Tab-separated table of C-alpha atoms and ligand atoms in Angstrom:
chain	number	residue	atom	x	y	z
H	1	UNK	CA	-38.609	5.828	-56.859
H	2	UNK	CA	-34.996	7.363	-56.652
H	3	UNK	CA	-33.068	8.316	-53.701
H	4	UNK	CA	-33.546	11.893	-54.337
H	5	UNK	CA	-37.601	11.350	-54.261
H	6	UNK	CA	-40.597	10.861	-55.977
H	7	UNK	CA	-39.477	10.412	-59.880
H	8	UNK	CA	-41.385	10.490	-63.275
H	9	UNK	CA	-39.220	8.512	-65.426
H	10	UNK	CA	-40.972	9.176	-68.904
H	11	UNK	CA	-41.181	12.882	-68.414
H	12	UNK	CA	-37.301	13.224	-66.671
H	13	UNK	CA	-38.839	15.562	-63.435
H	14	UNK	CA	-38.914	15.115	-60.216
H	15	UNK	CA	-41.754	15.889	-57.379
H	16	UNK	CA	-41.410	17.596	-54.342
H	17	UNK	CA	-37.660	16.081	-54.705
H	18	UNK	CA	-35.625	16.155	-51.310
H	19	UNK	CA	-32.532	16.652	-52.763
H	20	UNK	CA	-31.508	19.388	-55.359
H	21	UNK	CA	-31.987	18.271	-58.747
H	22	UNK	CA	-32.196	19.522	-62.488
H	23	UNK	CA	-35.994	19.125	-63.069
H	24	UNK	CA	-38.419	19.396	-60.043
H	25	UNK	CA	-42.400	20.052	-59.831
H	26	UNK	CA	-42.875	21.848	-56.669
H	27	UNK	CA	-46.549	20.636	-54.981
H	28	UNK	CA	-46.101	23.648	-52.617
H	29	UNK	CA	-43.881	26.017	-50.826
H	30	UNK	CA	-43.606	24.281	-47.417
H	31	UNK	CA	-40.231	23.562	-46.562
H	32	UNK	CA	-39.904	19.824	-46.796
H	33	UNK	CA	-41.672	19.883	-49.909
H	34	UNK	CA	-40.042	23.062	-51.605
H	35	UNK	CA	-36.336	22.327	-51.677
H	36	UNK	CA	-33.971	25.288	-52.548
H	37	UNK	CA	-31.273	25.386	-55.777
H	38	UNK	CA	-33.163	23.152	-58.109
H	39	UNK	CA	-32.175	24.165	-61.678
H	40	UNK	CA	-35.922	24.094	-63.590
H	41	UNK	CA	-38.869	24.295	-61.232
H	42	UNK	CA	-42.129	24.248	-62.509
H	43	UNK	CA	-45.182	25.145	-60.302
H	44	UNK	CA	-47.863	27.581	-59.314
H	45	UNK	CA	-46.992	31.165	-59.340
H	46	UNK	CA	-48.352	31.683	-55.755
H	47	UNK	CA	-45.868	28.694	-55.240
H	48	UNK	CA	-42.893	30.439	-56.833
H	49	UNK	CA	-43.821	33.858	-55.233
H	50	UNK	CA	-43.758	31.894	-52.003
H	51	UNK	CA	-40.486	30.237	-52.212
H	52	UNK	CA	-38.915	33.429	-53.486
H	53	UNK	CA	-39.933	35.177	-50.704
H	54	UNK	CA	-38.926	31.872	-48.090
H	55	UNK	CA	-35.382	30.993	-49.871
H	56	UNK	CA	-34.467	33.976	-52.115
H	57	UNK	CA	-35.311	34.704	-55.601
H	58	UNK	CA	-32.444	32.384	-57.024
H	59	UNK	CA	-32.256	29.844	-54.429
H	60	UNK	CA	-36.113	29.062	-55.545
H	61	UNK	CA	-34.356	27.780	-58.894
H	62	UNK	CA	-32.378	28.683	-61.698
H	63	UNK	CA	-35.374	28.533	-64.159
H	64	UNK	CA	-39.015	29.131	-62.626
H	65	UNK	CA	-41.722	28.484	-64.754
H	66	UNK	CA	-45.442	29.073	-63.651
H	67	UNK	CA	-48.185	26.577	-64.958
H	68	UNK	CA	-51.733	27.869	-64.523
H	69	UNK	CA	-54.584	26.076	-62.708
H	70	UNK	CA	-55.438	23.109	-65.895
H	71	UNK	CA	-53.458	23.878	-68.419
H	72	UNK	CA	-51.510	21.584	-69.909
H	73	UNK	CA	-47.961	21.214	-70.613
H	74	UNK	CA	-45.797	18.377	-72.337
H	75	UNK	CA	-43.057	17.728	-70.610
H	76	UNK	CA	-41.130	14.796	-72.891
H	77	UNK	CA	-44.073	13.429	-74.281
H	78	UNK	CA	-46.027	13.407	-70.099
H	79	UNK	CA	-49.061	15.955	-70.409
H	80	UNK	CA	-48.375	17.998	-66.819
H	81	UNK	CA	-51.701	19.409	-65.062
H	82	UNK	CA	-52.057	21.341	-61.835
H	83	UNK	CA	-54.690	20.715	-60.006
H	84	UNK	CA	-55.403	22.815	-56.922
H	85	UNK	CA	-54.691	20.769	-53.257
H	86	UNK	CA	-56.691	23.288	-50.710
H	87	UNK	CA	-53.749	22.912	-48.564
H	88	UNK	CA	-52.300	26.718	-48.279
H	89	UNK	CA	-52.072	28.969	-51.143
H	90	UNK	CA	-50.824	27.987	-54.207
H	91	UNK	CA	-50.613	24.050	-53.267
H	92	UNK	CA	-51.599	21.633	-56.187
H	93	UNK	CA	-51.935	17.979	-56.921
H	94	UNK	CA	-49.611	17.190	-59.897
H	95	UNK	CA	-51.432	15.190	-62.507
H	96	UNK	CA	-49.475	13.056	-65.238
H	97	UNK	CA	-50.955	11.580	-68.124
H	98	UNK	CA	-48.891	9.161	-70.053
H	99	UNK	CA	-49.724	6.503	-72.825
H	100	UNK	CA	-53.504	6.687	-71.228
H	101	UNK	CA	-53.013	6.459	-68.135
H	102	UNK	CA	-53.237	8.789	-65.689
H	103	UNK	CA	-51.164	9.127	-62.233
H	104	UNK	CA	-52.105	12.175	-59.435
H	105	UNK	CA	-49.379	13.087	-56.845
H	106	UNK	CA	-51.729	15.339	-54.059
H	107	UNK	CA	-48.747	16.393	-52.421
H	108	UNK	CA	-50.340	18.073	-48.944
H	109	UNK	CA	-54.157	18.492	-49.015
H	110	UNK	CA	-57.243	18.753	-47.291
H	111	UNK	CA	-61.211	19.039	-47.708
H	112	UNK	CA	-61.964	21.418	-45.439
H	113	UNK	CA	-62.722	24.728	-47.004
H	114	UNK	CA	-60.606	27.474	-46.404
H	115	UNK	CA	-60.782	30.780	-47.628
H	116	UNK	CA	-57.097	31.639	-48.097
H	117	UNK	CA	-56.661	29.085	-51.123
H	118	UNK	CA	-58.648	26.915	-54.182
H	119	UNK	CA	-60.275	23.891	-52.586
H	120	UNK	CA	-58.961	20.349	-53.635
H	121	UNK	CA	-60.117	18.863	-57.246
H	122	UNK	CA	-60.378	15.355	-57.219
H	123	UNK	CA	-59.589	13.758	-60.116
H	124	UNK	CA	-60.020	10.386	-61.451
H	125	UNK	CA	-56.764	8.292	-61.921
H	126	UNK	CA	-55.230	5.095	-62.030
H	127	UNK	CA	-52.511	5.924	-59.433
H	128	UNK	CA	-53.317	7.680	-56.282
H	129	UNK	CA	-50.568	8.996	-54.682
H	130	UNK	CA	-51.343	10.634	-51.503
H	131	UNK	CA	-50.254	11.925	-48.577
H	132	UNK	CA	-51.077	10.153	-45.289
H	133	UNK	CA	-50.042	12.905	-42.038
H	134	UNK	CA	-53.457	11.717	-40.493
H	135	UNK	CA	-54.344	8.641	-41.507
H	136	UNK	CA	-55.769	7.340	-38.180
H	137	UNK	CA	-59.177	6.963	-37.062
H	138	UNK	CA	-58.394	9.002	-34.211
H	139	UNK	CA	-57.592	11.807	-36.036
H	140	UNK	CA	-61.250	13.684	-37.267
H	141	UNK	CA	-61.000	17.517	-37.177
H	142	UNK	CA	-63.879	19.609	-36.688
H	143	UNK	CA	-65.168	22.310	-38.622
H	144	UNK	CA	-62.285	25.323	-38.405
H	145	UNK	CA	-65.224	27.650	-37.750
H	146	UNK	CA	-66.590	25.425	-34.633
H	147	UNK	CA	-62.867	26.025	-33.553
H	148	UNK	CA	-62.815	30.137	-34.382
H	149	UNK	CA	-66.255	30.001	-32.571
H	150	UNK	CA	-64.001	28.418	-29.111
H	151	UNK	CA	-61.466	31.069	-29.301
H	152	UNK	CA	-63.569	33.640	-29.584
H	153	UNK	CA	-65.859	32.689	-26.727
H	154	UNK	CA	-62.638	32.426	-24.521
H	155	UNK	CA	-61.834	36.490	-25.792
H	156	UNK	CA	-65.162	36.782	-24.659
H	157	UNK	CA	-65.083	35.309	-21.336
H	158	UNK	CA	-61.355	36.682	-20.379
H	159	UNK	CA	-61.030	40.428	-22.134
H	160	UNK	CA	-58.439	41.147	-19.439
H	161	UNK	CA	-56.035	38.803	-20.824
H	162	UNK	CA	-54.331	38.283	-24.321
H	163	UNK	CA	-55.023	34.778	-26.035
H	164	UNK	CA	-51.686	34.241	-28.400
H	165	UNK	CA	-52.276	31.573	-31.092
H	166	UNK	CA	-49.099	29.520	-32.146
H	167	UNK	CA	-49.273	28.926	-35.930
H	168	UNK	CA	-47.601	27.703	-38.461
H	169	UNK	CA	-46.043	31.014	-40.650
H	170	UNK	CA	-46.836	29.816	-44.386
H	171	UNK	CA	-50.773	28.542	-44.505
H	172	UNK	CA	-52.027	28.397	-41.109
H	173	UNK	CA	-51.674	31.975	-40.112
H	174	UNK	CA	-53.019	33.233	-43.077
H	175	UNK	CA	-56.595	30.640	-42.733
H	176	UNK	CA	-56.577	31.752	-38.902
H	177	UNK	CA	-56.725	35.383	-39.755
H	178	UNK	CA	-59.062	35.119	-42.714
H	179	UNK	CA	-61.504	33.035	-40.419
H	180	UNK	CA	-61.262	35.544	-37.793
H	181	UNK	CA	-62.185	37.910	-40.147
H	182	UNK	CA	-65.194	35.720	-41.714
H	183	UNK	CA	-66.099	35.042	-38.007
H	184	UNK	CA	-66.850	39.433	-37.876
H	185	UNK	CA	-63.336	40.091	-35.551
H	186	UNK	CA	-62.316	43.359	-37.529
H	187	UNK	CA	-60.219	44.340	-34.880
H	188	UNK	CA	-56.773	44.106	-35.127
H	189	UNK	CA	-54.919	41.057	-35.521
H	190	UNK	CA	-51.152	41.645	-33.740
H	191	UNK	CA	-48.226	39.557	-35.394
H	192	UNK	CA	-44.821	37.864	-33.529
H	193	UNK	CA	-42.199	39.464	-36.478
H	194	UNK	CA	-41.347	35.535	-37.613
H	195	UNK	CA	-45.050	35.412	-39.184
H	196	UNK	CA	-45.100	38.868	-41.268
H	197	UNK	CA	-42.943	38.283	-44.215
H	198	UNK	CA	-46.100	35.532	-45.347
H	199	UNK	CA	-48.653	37.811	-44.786
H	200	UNK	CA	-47.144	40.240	-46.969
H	201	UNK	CA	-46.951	37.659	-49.677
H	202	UNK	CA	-50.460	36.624	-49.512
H	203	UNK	CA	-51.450	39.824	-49.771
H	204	UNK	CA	-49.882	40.697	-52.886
H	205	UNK	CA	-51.188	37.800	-54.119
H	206	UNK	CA	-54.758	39.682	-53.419
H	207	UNK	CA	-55.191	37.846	-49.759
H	208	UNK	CA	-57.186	40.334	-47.595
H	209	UNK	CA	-55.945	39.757	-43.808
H	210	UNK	CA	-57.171	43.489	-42.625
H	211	UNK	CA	-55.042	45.131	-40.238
H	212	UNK	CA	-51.615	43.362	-38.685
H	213	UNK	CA	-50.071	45.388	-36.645
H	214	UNK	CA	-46.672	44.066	-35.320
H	215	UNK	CA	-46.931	42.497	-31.483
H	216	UNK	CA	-43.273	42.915	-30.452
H	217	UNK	CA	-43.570	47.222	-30.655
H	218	UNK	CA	-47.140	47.168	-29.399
H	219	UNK	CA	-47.391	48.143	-25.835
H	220	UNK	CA	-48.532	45.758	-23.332
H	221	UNK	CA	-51.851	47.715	-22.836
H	222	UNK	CA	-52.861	46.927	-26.376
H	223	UNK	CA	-52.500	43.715	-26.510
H	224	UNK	CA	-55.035	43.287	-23.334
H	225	UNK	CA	-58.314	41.559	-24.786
H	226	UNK	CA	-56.017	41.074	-27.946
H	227	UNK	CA	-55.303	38.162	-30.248
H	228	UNK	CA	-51.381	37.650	-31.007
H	229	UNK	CA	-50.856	34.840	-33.969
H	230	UNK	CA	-47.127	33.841	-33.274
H	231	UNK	CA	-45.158	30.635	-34.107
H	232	UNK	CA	-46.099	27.713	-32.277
H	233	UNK	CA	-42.941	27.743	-30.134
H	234	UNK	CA	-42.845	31.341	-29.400
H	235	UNK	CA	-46.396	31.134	-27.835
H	236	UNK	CA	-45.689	28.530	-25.621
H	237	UNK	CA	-42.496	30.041	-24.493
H	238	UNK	CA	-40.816	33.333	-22.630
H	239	UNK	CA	-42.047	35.240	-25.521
H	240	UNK	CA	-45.658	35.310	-24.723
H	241	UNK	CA	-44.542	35.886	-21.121
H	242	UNK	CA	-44.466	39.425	-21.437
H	243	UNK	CA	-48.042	39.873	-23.350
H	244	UNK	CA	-50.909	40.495	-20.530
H	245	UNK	CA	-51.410	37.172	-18.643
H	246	UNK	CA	-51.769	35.296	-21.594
H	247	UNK	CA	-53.737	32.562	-22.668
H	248	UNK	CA	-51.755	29.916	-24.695
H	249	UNK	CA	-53.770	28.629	-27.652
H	250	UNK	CA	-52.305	26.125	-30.485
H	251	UNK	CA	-53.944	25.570	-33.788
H	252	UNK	CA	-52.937	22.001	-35.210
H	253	UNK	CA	-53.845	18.742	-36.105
H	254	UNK	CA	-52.274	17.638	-33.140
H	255	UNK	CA	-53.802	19.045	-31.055
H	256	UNK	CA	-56.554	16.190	-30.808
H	257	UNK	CA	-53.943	14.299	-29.129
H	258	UNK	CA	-54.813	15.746	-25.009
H	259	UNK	CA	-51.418	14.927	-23.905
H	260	UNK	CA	-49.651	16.584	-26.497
H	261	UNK	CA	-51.178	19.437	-26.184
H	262	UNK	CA	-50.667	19.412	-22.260
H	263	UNK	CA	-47.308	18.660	-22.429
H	264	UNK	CA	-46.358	21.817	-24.550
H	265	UNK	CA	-48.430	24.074	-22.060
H	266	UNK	CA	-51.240	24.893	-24.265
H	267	UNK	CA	-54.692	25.755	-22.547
H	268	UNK	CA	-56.950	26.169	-25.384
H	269	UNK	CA	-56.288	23.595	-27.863
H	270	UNK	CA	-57.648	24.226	-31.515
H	271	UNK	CA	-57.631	21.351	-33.625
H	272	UNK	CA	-57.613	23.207	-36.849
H	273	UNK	CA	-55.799	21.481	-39.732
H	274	UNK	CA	-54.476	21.952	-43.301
H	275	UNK	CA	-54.407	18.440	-43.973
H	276	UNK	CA	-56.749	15.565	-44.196
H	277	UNK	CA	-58.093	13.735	-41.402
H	278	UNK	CA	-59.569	10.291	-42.116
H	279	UNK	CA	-62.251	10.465	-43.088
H	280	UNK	CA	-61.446	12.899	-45.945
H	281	UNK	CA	-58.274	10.600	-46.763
H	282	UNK	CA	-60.683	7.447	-47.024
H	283	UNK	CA	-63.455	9.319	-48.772
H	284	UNK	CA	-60.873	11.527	-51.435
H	285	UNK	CA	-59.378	7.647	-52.448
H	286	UNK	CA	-62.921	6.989	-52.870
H	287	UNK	CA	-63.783	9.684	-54.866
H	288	UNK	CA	-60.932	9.791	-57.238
H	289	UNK	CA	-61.445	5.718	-58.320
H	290	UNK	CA	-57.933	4.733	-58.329
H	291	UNK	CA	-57.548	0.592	-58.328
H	292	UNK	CA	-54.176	1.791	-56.886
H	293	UNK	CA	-52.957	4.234	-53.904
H	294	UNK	CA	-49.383	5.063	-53.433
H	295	UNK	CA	-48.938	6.471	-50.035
H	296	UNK	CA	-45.626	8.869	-49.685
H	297	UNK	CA	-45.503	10.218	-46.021
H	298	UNK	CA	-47.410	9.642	-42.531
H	299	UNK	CA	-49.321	6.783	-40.910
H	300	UNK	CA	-49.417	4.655	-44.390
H	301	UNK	CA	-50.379	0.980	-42.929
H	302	UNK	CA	-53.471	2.170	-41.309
H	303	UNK	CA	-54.876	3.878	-44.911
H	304	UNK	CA	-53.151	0.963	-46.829
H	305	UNK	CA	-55.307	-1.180	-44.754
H	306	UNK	CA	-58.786	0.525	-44.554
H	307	UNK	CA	-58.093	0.863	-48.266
H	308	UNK	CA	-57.407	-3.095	-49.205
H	309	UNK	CA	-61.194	-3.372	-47.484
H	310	UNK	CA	-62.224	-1.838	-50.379
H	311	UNK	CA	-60.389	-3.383	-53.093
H	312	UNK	CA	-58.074	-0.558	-53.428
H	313	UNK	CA	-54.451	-2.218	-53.359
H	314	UNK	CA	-51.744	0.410	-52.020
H	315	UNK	CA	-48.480	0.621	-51.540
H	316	UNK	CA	-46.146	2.791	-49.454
H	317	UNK	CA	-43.115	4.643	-50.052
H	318	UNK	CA	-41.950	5.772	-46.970
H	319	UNK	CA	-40.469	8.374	-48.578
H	320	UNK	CA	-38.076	10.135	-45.500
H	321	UNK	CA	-37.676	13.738	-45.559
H	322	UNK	CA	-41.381	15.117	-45.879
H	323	UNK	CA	-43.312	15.804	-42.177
H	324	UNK	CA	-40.536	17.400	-40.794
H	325	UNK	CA	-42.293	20.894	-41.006
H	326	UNK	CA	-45.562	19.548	-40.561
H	327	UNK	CA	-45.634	19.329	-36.882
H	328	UNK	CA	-45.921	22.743	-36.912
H	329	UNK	CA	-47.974	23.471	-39.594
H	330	UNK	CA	-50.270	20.499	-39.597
Y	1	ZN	ZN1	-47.410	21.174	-46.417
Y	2	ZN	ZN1	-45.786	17.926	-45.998
C-alpha cells in the first residue's frame, strides 16, 4: 500500500492509482478509478477507447497498451490477467500471479447480468481484493428488468407526461437503454447532450442502443409520452422543467434508501445498480475461496465482519479517493 494507491511491488505497477504515476493497470474508465497523465497504462481496449474519449487521447497515458480478455502478460516476472468485472464495458478484475500465489483486484463489479458488458469471472485466489460500495444488508437490488418493467408501467399509465431518467453517463445509460430495448421499447430514446459522447463510444465498440435522438433540440411535443435519459442532477433540476410535466425517475443503488431518494425530488425510484449488493459481495468471496479479503473502498467493517463468520480473515484499506463518482453512477 503506497500513498498513491493500490501497489504491486514485485511487478513495479500500480492499480487504479489515484495519483499520476509511471506504471498503472486501469480496472475501468470511471473517473475515480481512471486517473489521467499516467505514463504506461495497461488495460482493456474498451477501457482505453473510453478514457480517450473522457480525458483526451494523451491525457489517457503516454503509452497505452491493450491486454485481451485472459491472456497473459509478464510484467517483471508477475503473470498479468484480465478478467472481465460486469461492471460497465470494458471493466476487469486484475489478476496477479506471483511465486504461486495468486492475488485478484475486482476493481468495481457486479453479478447482475447486463447486456452492455462481459459478466464477472470469478476466480479462485489467495487474496481477494474487492470492492465494498454496498456492503450492507440493507442494500439487495432487484432484478434490473423488474425495475425496466416499473418504468414502463408508469409510461403506460401517464403517456401525457415525459418520465426523464437521471443516469450515470459512462455504464448506466448505456444498460438503461439496452434494457429498454430488451424490454421491446423501440421507440426512441431522447438524450440530455452530457450523456452522448458515451453512447457514441459504445457503439463503436459494436453496442447497439437504436435510435438517440438529442432531447435539448427536440420540441416539447415529442418528448410527451417520451423517455429522456439525462444526468442524475439535470433530471432533478430546472432542466427537466421544461420537458412536458415530467416525471422524475433515478436509477441507482441508492435509491433503496426512501429518504434519499425523497430528498433529491425523485418520484419513481429505480434501484438499478452496477455494483454488488450483499448478497453478491458475500456470495462472490464465497465463490472465489480466498482465506483472505482485502477490502479497498465502501462499507468495509460490515463485509469484514460477515466474512470473519466464515473463516475468511479481511482486512481494509480504506483507500480515499475511489466512490467519489459512484454516487452517481452506482
Ligand atoms: Zn466504477
Ligand atoms: Zn468505483
Amino acid at each position: 500500500m503506497l500513498p498513491q494507491g493500490l501497489y504491486c511491488e514485485p511487478g513495479g505497477f500500480f492499480i487504479d492509482p489515484l495519483r499520476m504515476v509511471d506504471r498503472a493497470v486501469i480496472t475501468h474508465a470511471h473517473s475515480d478509478h481512471a486517473r489521467p497523465g499516467h505514463r504506461h497504462v495497461l488495460a482493456t481496449r474498451e477501457t482505453l477507447a473510453l478514457m480517450r474519449a473522457r480525458m483526451g487521447a494523451e491525457r489517457a497515458g503516454a503509452v497505452q497498451q491493450a491486454l485481451g480478455w485472459g491472456e497473459v502478460l509478464g510484467v517483471n516476472g508477475v503473470e498479468v490477467r484480465l478478467l472481465p468485472a460486469g461492471h460497465v464495458l470494458g471493466s476487469a478484475q486484475v489478476a496477479m500471479e506471483w511465486r504461486g500465489s495468486r492475488a485478484v483486484v475486482s476493481g468495481d463489479y457486479k453479478r447482475q447480468a447486463d447486456p452492455t458488458c462481459r459478466g464477472f469471472e470469478p476466480a479462485a485466489c489467495d487474496v481477494f481484493v474487492t470492492e465494498a460500495t454496498f456492503a450492507l444488508p440493507v442494500f439487495r437490488h432487484p432484478p434490473a428488468g423488474q425495475e425496466i418493467a416499473r418504468l414502463l408501467a408508469s409510461v403506460a399509465l401517464f403517456p401525457e407526461r415525459t418520465h426523464v431518467v437521471g443516469c450515470y453517463a459512462l455504464g448506466k445509460c448505456q444498460r438503461l437503454i439496452a434494457l429498454l430495448r430488451a424490454a421491446g421499447w423501440d421507440r426512441p430514446i431522447f438524450l440530455h447532450g452530457a450523456l452522448a459522447a458515451m453512447c457514441e463510444v459504445y457503439s463503436a465498440l459494436g453496442q447497439r442502443l437504436g435510435d438517440l435522438p438529442a432531447a435539448t433540440v427536440a420540441a416539447k411535443q415529442a418528448l410527451v409520452g417520451a423517455i429522456v435519459l439525462a444526468p442524475p442532477g439535470a433530471a432533478a433540476d430546472r432542466w427537466a422543467r421544461r420537458l412536458a410535466d415530467p416525471v422524475v425517475a433515478v436509477a441507482s443503488g441508492w435509491m433503496r434508501v426512501r429518504q434519499r431518494a425523497k430528498s433529491r425530488g425523485v418520484e419513481l425510484p429505480l434501484v438499478i445498480s452496477d455494483h454488488a449488493d450483499w448478497d453478491e459481495l458475500n456470495a462472490t468471496i464465497d465463490e472465489v475461496g480466498a482465506p483472505e479479503v482485502w477490502v479497498t473502498h465502501g462499507q468495509e467493517e460490515a463485509l469484514i465482519h460477515a466474512a470473519g463468520l466464515r473463516g475468511v480473515k479481511g482486512r481494509a484499506l480504506r483507500l480515499v479517493g475511489y466512490g467519489e463518482e459512484d454516487e452517481a453512477a452506482a
